Amino acid sequence: MSHDRGPDQPFEDVVEGLRREGLLEPPPSAGETDEVPEGTGRVTLSFSPAERSVRVPPGVSVFDAASWNGIAVDSTCGGHGTCRKCLVRLTRGTSPVTRHDRRTFTDDQLGEGWRLACLVRATHDLAVEVPPLVTRPKASTVGVGRQVILRPSVQKRYVELTEPTLADQRTDLQRLRDAVDDLTLEPDLHALRRLPKVLRESDFKVTAVVVDEVLIDVEPGDTSGHRHAIAYDLGTTTVVATLLDLETGTPVAVASILNKQQPFGGDVITRISATMMDPEALPRLTALARDTLAELAAEVCEEGGVDPAGVYEVALAGNATMTALLLGVDPEPLGVAPFIQVAADWPVLRASDLGLDLHPGARAVVFPALGAYVGGDIVAGMLASGLDRDKRVRLFVDVGTNCEIALTDGERIVTTAAPAGPAFEGGAIRCGMRAADGAIEVIRLDPTAEDPSAAVMLGVIGDVEPRGLCGSGLVDAVAELARVGLLDASGRFVPEEVAATTAPALADRLTTVRDGERVFVLHRTAPDAPAAQSVYLSQRDVRELQFAKAAISTGWTLLLEELGLEASEVQQVLLAGSFGSYLSPASAVRIGLVPKLSVLRIVSAGNVAGEGAKMVLLSARERAGADALLEEVAYVELSDRPDFNDRFVDQLAFPV
Amino acid sequence: MSHDRGPDQPFEDVVEGLRREGLLEPPPSAGETDEVPEGTGRVTLSFSPAERSVRVPPGVSVFDAASWNGIAVDSTCGGHGTCRKCLVRLTRGTSPVTRHDRRTFTDDQLGEGWRLACLVRATHDLAVEVPPLVTRPKASTVGVGRQVILRPSVQKRYVELTEPTLADQRTDLQRLRDAVDDLTLEPDLHALRRLPKVLRESDFKVTAVVVDEVLIDVEPGDTSGHRHAIAYDLGTTTVVATLLDLETGTPVAVASILNKQQPFGGDVITRISATMMDPEALPRLTALARDTLAELAAEVCEEGGVDPAGVYEVALAGNATMTALLLGVDPEPLGVAPFIQVAADWPVLRASDLGLDLHPGARAVVFPALGAYVGGDIVAGMLASGLDRDKRVRLFVDVGTNCEIALTDGERIVTTAAPAGPAFEGGAIRCGMRAADGAIEVIRLDPTAEDPSAAVMLGVIGDVEPRGLCGSGLVDAVAELARVGLLDASGRFVPEEVAATTAPALADRLTTVRDGERVFVLHRTAPDAPAAQSVYLSQRDVRELQFAKAAISTGWTLLLEELGLEASEVQQVLLAGSFGSYLSPASAVRIGLVPKLSVLRIVSAGNVAGEGAKMVLLSARERAGADALLEEVAYVELSDRPDFNDRFVDQLAFPV
């Protein structure tokens, strides 16, 4: 392997980089170890010499716990118990001796506490000494500043086998297994079909392709430097594919297109309804989702110059409905109360189950979901933002038609879904539109500008003539109008005479349209154009946004109560998703969409779903992390709470 | 379940039936326990109150060991560690306490030795007390008198679920899992696709279909009484399918047809050669094998009145070449030295991988093979004849073009393959033919008959005019001619003058054909017809048979040496396979095909490959038994032995 180095090499830089876990979580100072609160069911692992202590759910392996926290432990099998390289010494606490331990260590060493890290289950507090690395681990920064140690499920091993003789009649498979001593090889039928011919046509010099213990192929000669995977973010509107080079951990090509299911409706509910009205709709929607993924696969492979047959794994993060439609599962129970999923997680799938024509044995990892409205995209987002790897009080909000909210106090994680409605997508807003060319996305008001034409500053997508208002522009507009006093705390436009005093430079933009509804004109298409032909914000638009933000803030308010926290205790808010990431933190605070915090604590997290999908491809341990989230996160259903409506009404007003 | 009974019911009859394991192995008398030889790596388990002790390979579970030996232990999950019903008490020796044990027993009970039998690994000698049965087990007699406890991998559970509410948002799968508490349900994608609709269309009253922990379907209402499977014996010449009712363990329909690969050649070598000469031959042969299986499936389902979608599992026993061709694996390495298989065992397959259109999630069990020439058919045969469950010295011979031989001394099992050539199939024999209408299959000679026309008694298939000589007729002819003194010990026809004295009633049948070759006329097509137009046995035919039988007897002679045994120590010879089963034991002894033993010890075992295939469908534990055979049986390669030719020449003569 090209990245082998002698044990004398200085790896401190790498270790330091791994230790960082970055921008979000400053390395804990020495001594912080004992301050971790007790009694929450987690166990504490203290790693030396890294001087880090982490708290993990009981049952997690020490190897996983180290990997998740950026502490590199030697391994070539990636934690499957086969390579016997992940040597650690337990200096406090102990763990049963396994068969593999016995084969790896002497009795004296076992007595001193040496164990294989991947076989030690953290059932109680342990102190773990990690020897210096022999193999230099590669790492990649993904998600919200997360450092992931590169240990893909996709592994390759080049081997040169001795040829069989009458005295050595081992089967082809056994011969290969004996040569690849650090991985388990469970062949699939395709690999067995190829094995005899490939071995004999390449003088028994072959590369084994293994995905998560399954031997999916043997390739002639040495192809060990080539392995690729595709991460999908399957959005209701937009689908993004990233082709990853698993050798380096870097993206090779990225492409995005509109979800081809669009003709069946813009949101999940209309698509679910379609399947309820027409039995042909589900197979059609499934086919369209597959087409979308296939087109993207072809595009990124073309752009990256990679043979599709060299893509051995895909990962996919999507909401519960998009995932169900892709897999051909009836989505109706997701769309009607009591909102039931068929399953939280999915069996081992092949890329061909998703209609993808990549390597015939390519695997597909589909993110599990926490609930009908807290889907795989959110689990991926939690993973990418390290929500379970941080001791701070953090709030995660994925803003959209359906808004997913998660809150952690550093120990527990609770999550819920809030029905925000279509306002953020531009739906039900008079001049609303998608975030496309001509959409106003940023608005700043100067109520006392000398030149009234300079009193409204607009940021427009594509730098063209404004045509409408997208979600972030809507939030900005309402936040700014409230800030300058043109909207009162209840969300009503103030009387004209008040406006003239409060915001003289803006007062004449407050007018009425034909049905008498009051509006604020953001942009006139022509100097004398009537308000109705301008881009404006109406009183009803403000109400729509109030309803949306009230749903969301009711959600996190109830989650705060669930964990016994005050809003002021939140240390970080992550705004996620294709919409949330574009939101102005100041405006979000202003209208009460998020708790009232310093804007420095409000972080645009970006496309965390896609990042989560990348992470599970880069590291099998992160996949285990996604599964662990399913166990750890408690879902809170809002729709059956008797006090929901009261709380909702409380949240309609803007914060003062 | 219909066969539930209260604990007060008398099950002694069943237990007695199970205890029998019958015709082959009389129940050991009390006290025999301690006489089992020691030091062979096996461990001894003594079961009470059955008063039976068995020796098993280390690592086998106590549950499996009991099942294999016809001792019924309660279970509904069939030994998967999920139903917690297989309670036993260890009265001598102990075993670690597992998590499941802890959930099942009190501390006191654990201290008294109570454990779940399926979780106790037999790593050392144990005495095991088995409580009376609560559930009446069903059993079926298959194979060579083997009593198999019915515990199919295919399980059904009818459940009536509570409907979901906002307060109970468990996923559909979790709801089902919670109701089926004695089985693990790992869904496949097809089952997940069906689950939401089937649950809701049948008021949440459904039947779960589980094969070996995989949930392959949910069916509306209660279908738990209906489950079927198909056992295939995939022969080079003939393919047999048996449709089994898994509820009762009985065959519903049987059908056999010629293997559609026949046009590519009558034996495995010609079919392998075809793939070497034409790259299109392998896919064509694969398609023909699949067509053969599919036609049989349709036929048995039609005859049995069973919907093919109600067939949830198939099992298939075939030789290594037939199996490779069926699965699309290049057979060339099987056909040329050093005779290498791609793998000994196969991954979990679906019936659709074999081209079968049964239940879409139906599984396929393909028997593992011990070597290129000791294939899955022989492993199935060993299973069906209980070769590893018996303490006697037993010899298993599957006679055919390739002859497989296995020998056990009650502890070890060794096996080999002998290239007998086509003589038994009628190949290379002047008047040879397949065992079809008109073939002479039985011959008795009366050398001193008063009426010469009564001196030759022929048994002819179909009771028609004889047209030729099939394999068993060939063996009979040679054996009888040797017996009456017309063939000498070296296999030469005696001079005419000797014949006239020795066998006056037969002497005139000894004549020559056109090229001067001596022949014995078995049947004249007309009173004056020349010998060449009759059905006869030629000197060269005798030589062919001598070569064939020498190959076989060299095989078992070397196996006897391998285990340090004399031929006279063999307690039972099993003649297996479609040819071996029709062979006259007396004739087989006469020509030296089998050791010189009382004919009572020579048993026609029938189609043991097909019986083995049935057994693994009827009992998942028997499948584990087939896998255990792979570990236990040692393959002895004859073709690289320097003394093989010497031994072979020694065996050419007939025994005196």
GROMACS .gro file of C-alpha atoms in nm, chain A residues 164-173 187-189 192-193 195-197 200 290 327-330 333 338-344 346-347 349 353 635 637 639-640, chain B residues 164-173 187-189 192-193 195-197 200 290 327-330 333 338-344 346-347 349 353 635 637 639-640:
model
   80
  164PRO     CA    1  -0.296  -2.515  -0.798
  165THR     CA    2  -0.142  -2.860  -0.830
  166LEU     CA    3  -0.265  -3.211  -0.757
  167ALA     CA    4  -0.094  -3.172  -0.421
  168ASP     CA    5  -0.267  -2.837  -0.359
  169GLN     CA    6  -0.628  -2.865  -0.466
  170ARG     CA    7  -0.760  -2.577  -0.261
  171THR     CA    8  -1.062  -2.419  -0.426
  172ASP     CA    9  -1.009  -2.092  -0.610
  173LEU     CA   10  -1.192  -1.911  -0.334
  187PRO     CA   11  -1.838  -1.422  -0.231
  188ASP     CA   12  -2.148  -1.324  -0.421
  189LEU     CA   13  -2.253  -1.534  -0.718
  192LEU     CA   14  -1.777  -1.680  -0.817
  193ARG     CA   15  -1.874  -1.676  -1.183
  195LEU     CA   16  -1.319  -1.617  -1.037
  196PRO     CA   17  -1.204  -1.925  -1.235
  197LYS     CA   18  -1.158  -1.742  -1.565
  200ARG     CA   19  -0.638  -1.832  -1.509
  290ARG     CA   20  -3.427   0.566  -1.078
  327LEU     CA   21  -3.759   0.160  -0.347
  328GLY     CA   22  -4.113   0.100  -0.470
  329VAL     CA   23  -4.266   0.100  -0.122
  330ASP     CA   24  -4.622   0.229  -0.091
  333PRO     CA   25  -4.903   0.540   0.537
  338PRO     CA   26  -5.070   0.827   1.220
  339PHE     CA   27  -4.774   0.863   0.977
  340ILE     CA   28  -4.616   0.519   0.975
  341GLN     CA   29  -4.298   0.406   0.804
  342VAL     CA   30  -4.264   0.051   0.678
  343ALA     CA   31  -3.926   0.018   0.849
  344ALA     CA   32  -3.667   0.240   1.008
  346TRP     CA   33  -3.325  -0.102   0.505
  347PRO     CA   34  -3.174  -0.439   0.430
  349LEU     CA   35  -2.928  -0.343  -0.102
  353ASP     CA   36  -3.201  -0.235  -0.666
  635TYR     CA   37  -3.855   1.099   1.821
  637GLU     CA   38  -4.451   1.340   1.784
  639SER     CA   39  -4.936   1.623   1.624
  640ASP     CA   40  -5.094   1.434   1.914
  820PRO     CA   41  -5.099   0.210   1.466
  821THR     CA   42  -5.202   0.533   1.633
  822LEU     CA   43  -5.029   0.864   1.692
  823ALA     CA   44  -4.938   0.726   2.033
  824ASP     CA   45  -4.799   0.405   1.879
  825GLN     CA   46  -4.600   0.496   1.572
  826ARG     CA   47  -4.393   0.178   1.556
  827THR     CA   48  -4.292   0.100   1.200
  828ASP     CA   49  -4.485  -0.173   1.021
  829LEU     CA   50  -4.183  -0.399   1.049
  843PRO     CA   51  -3.683  -0.832   0.571
  844ASP     CA   52  -3.587  -0.847   0.208
  845LEU     CA   53  -3.683  -0.559  -0.018
  848LEU     CA   54  -4.089  -0.440   0.263
  849ARG     CA   55  -4.259  -0.341  -0.061
  851LEU     CA   56  -4.581  -0.491   0.394
  852PRO     CA   57  -4.768  -0.157   0.410
  853LYS     CA   58  -5.038  -0.254   0.159
  856ARG     CA   59  -5.377  -0.232   0.565
  946ARG     CA   60  -3.256  -2.371  -1.581
  983LEU     CA   61  -2.486  -2.136  -1.182
  984GLY     CA   62  -2.297  -2.012  -1.488
  985VAL     CA   63  -1.954  -2.085  -1.342
  986ASP     CA   64  -1.682  -2.183  -1.588
  989PRO     CA   65  -1.090  -2.616  -1.410
  994PRO     CA   66  -0.544  -3.050  -1.110
  995PHE     CA   67  -0.930  -3.051  -1.095
  996ILE     CA   68  -1.012  -2.735  -0.904
  997GLN     CA   69  -1.350  -2.612  -0.786
  998VAL     CA   70  -1.423  -2.243  -0.763
  999ALA     CA   71  -1.558  -2.287  -0.410
 1000ALA     CA   72  -1.668  -2.567  -0.183
 1002TRP     CA   73  -2.219  -2.142  -0.226
 1003PRO     CA   74  -2.348  -1.812  -0.093
 1005LEU     CA   75  -2.892  -1.795  -0.331
 1009ASP     CA   76  -3.071  -1.729  -0.938
 1291TYR     CA   77  -1.084  -3.591   0.041
 1293GLU     CA   78  -0.691  -3.756  -0.439
 1295SER     CA   79  -0.469  -3.939  -0.947
 1296ASP     CA   80  -0.140  -3.819  -0.800
   0.00000   0.00000   0.00000
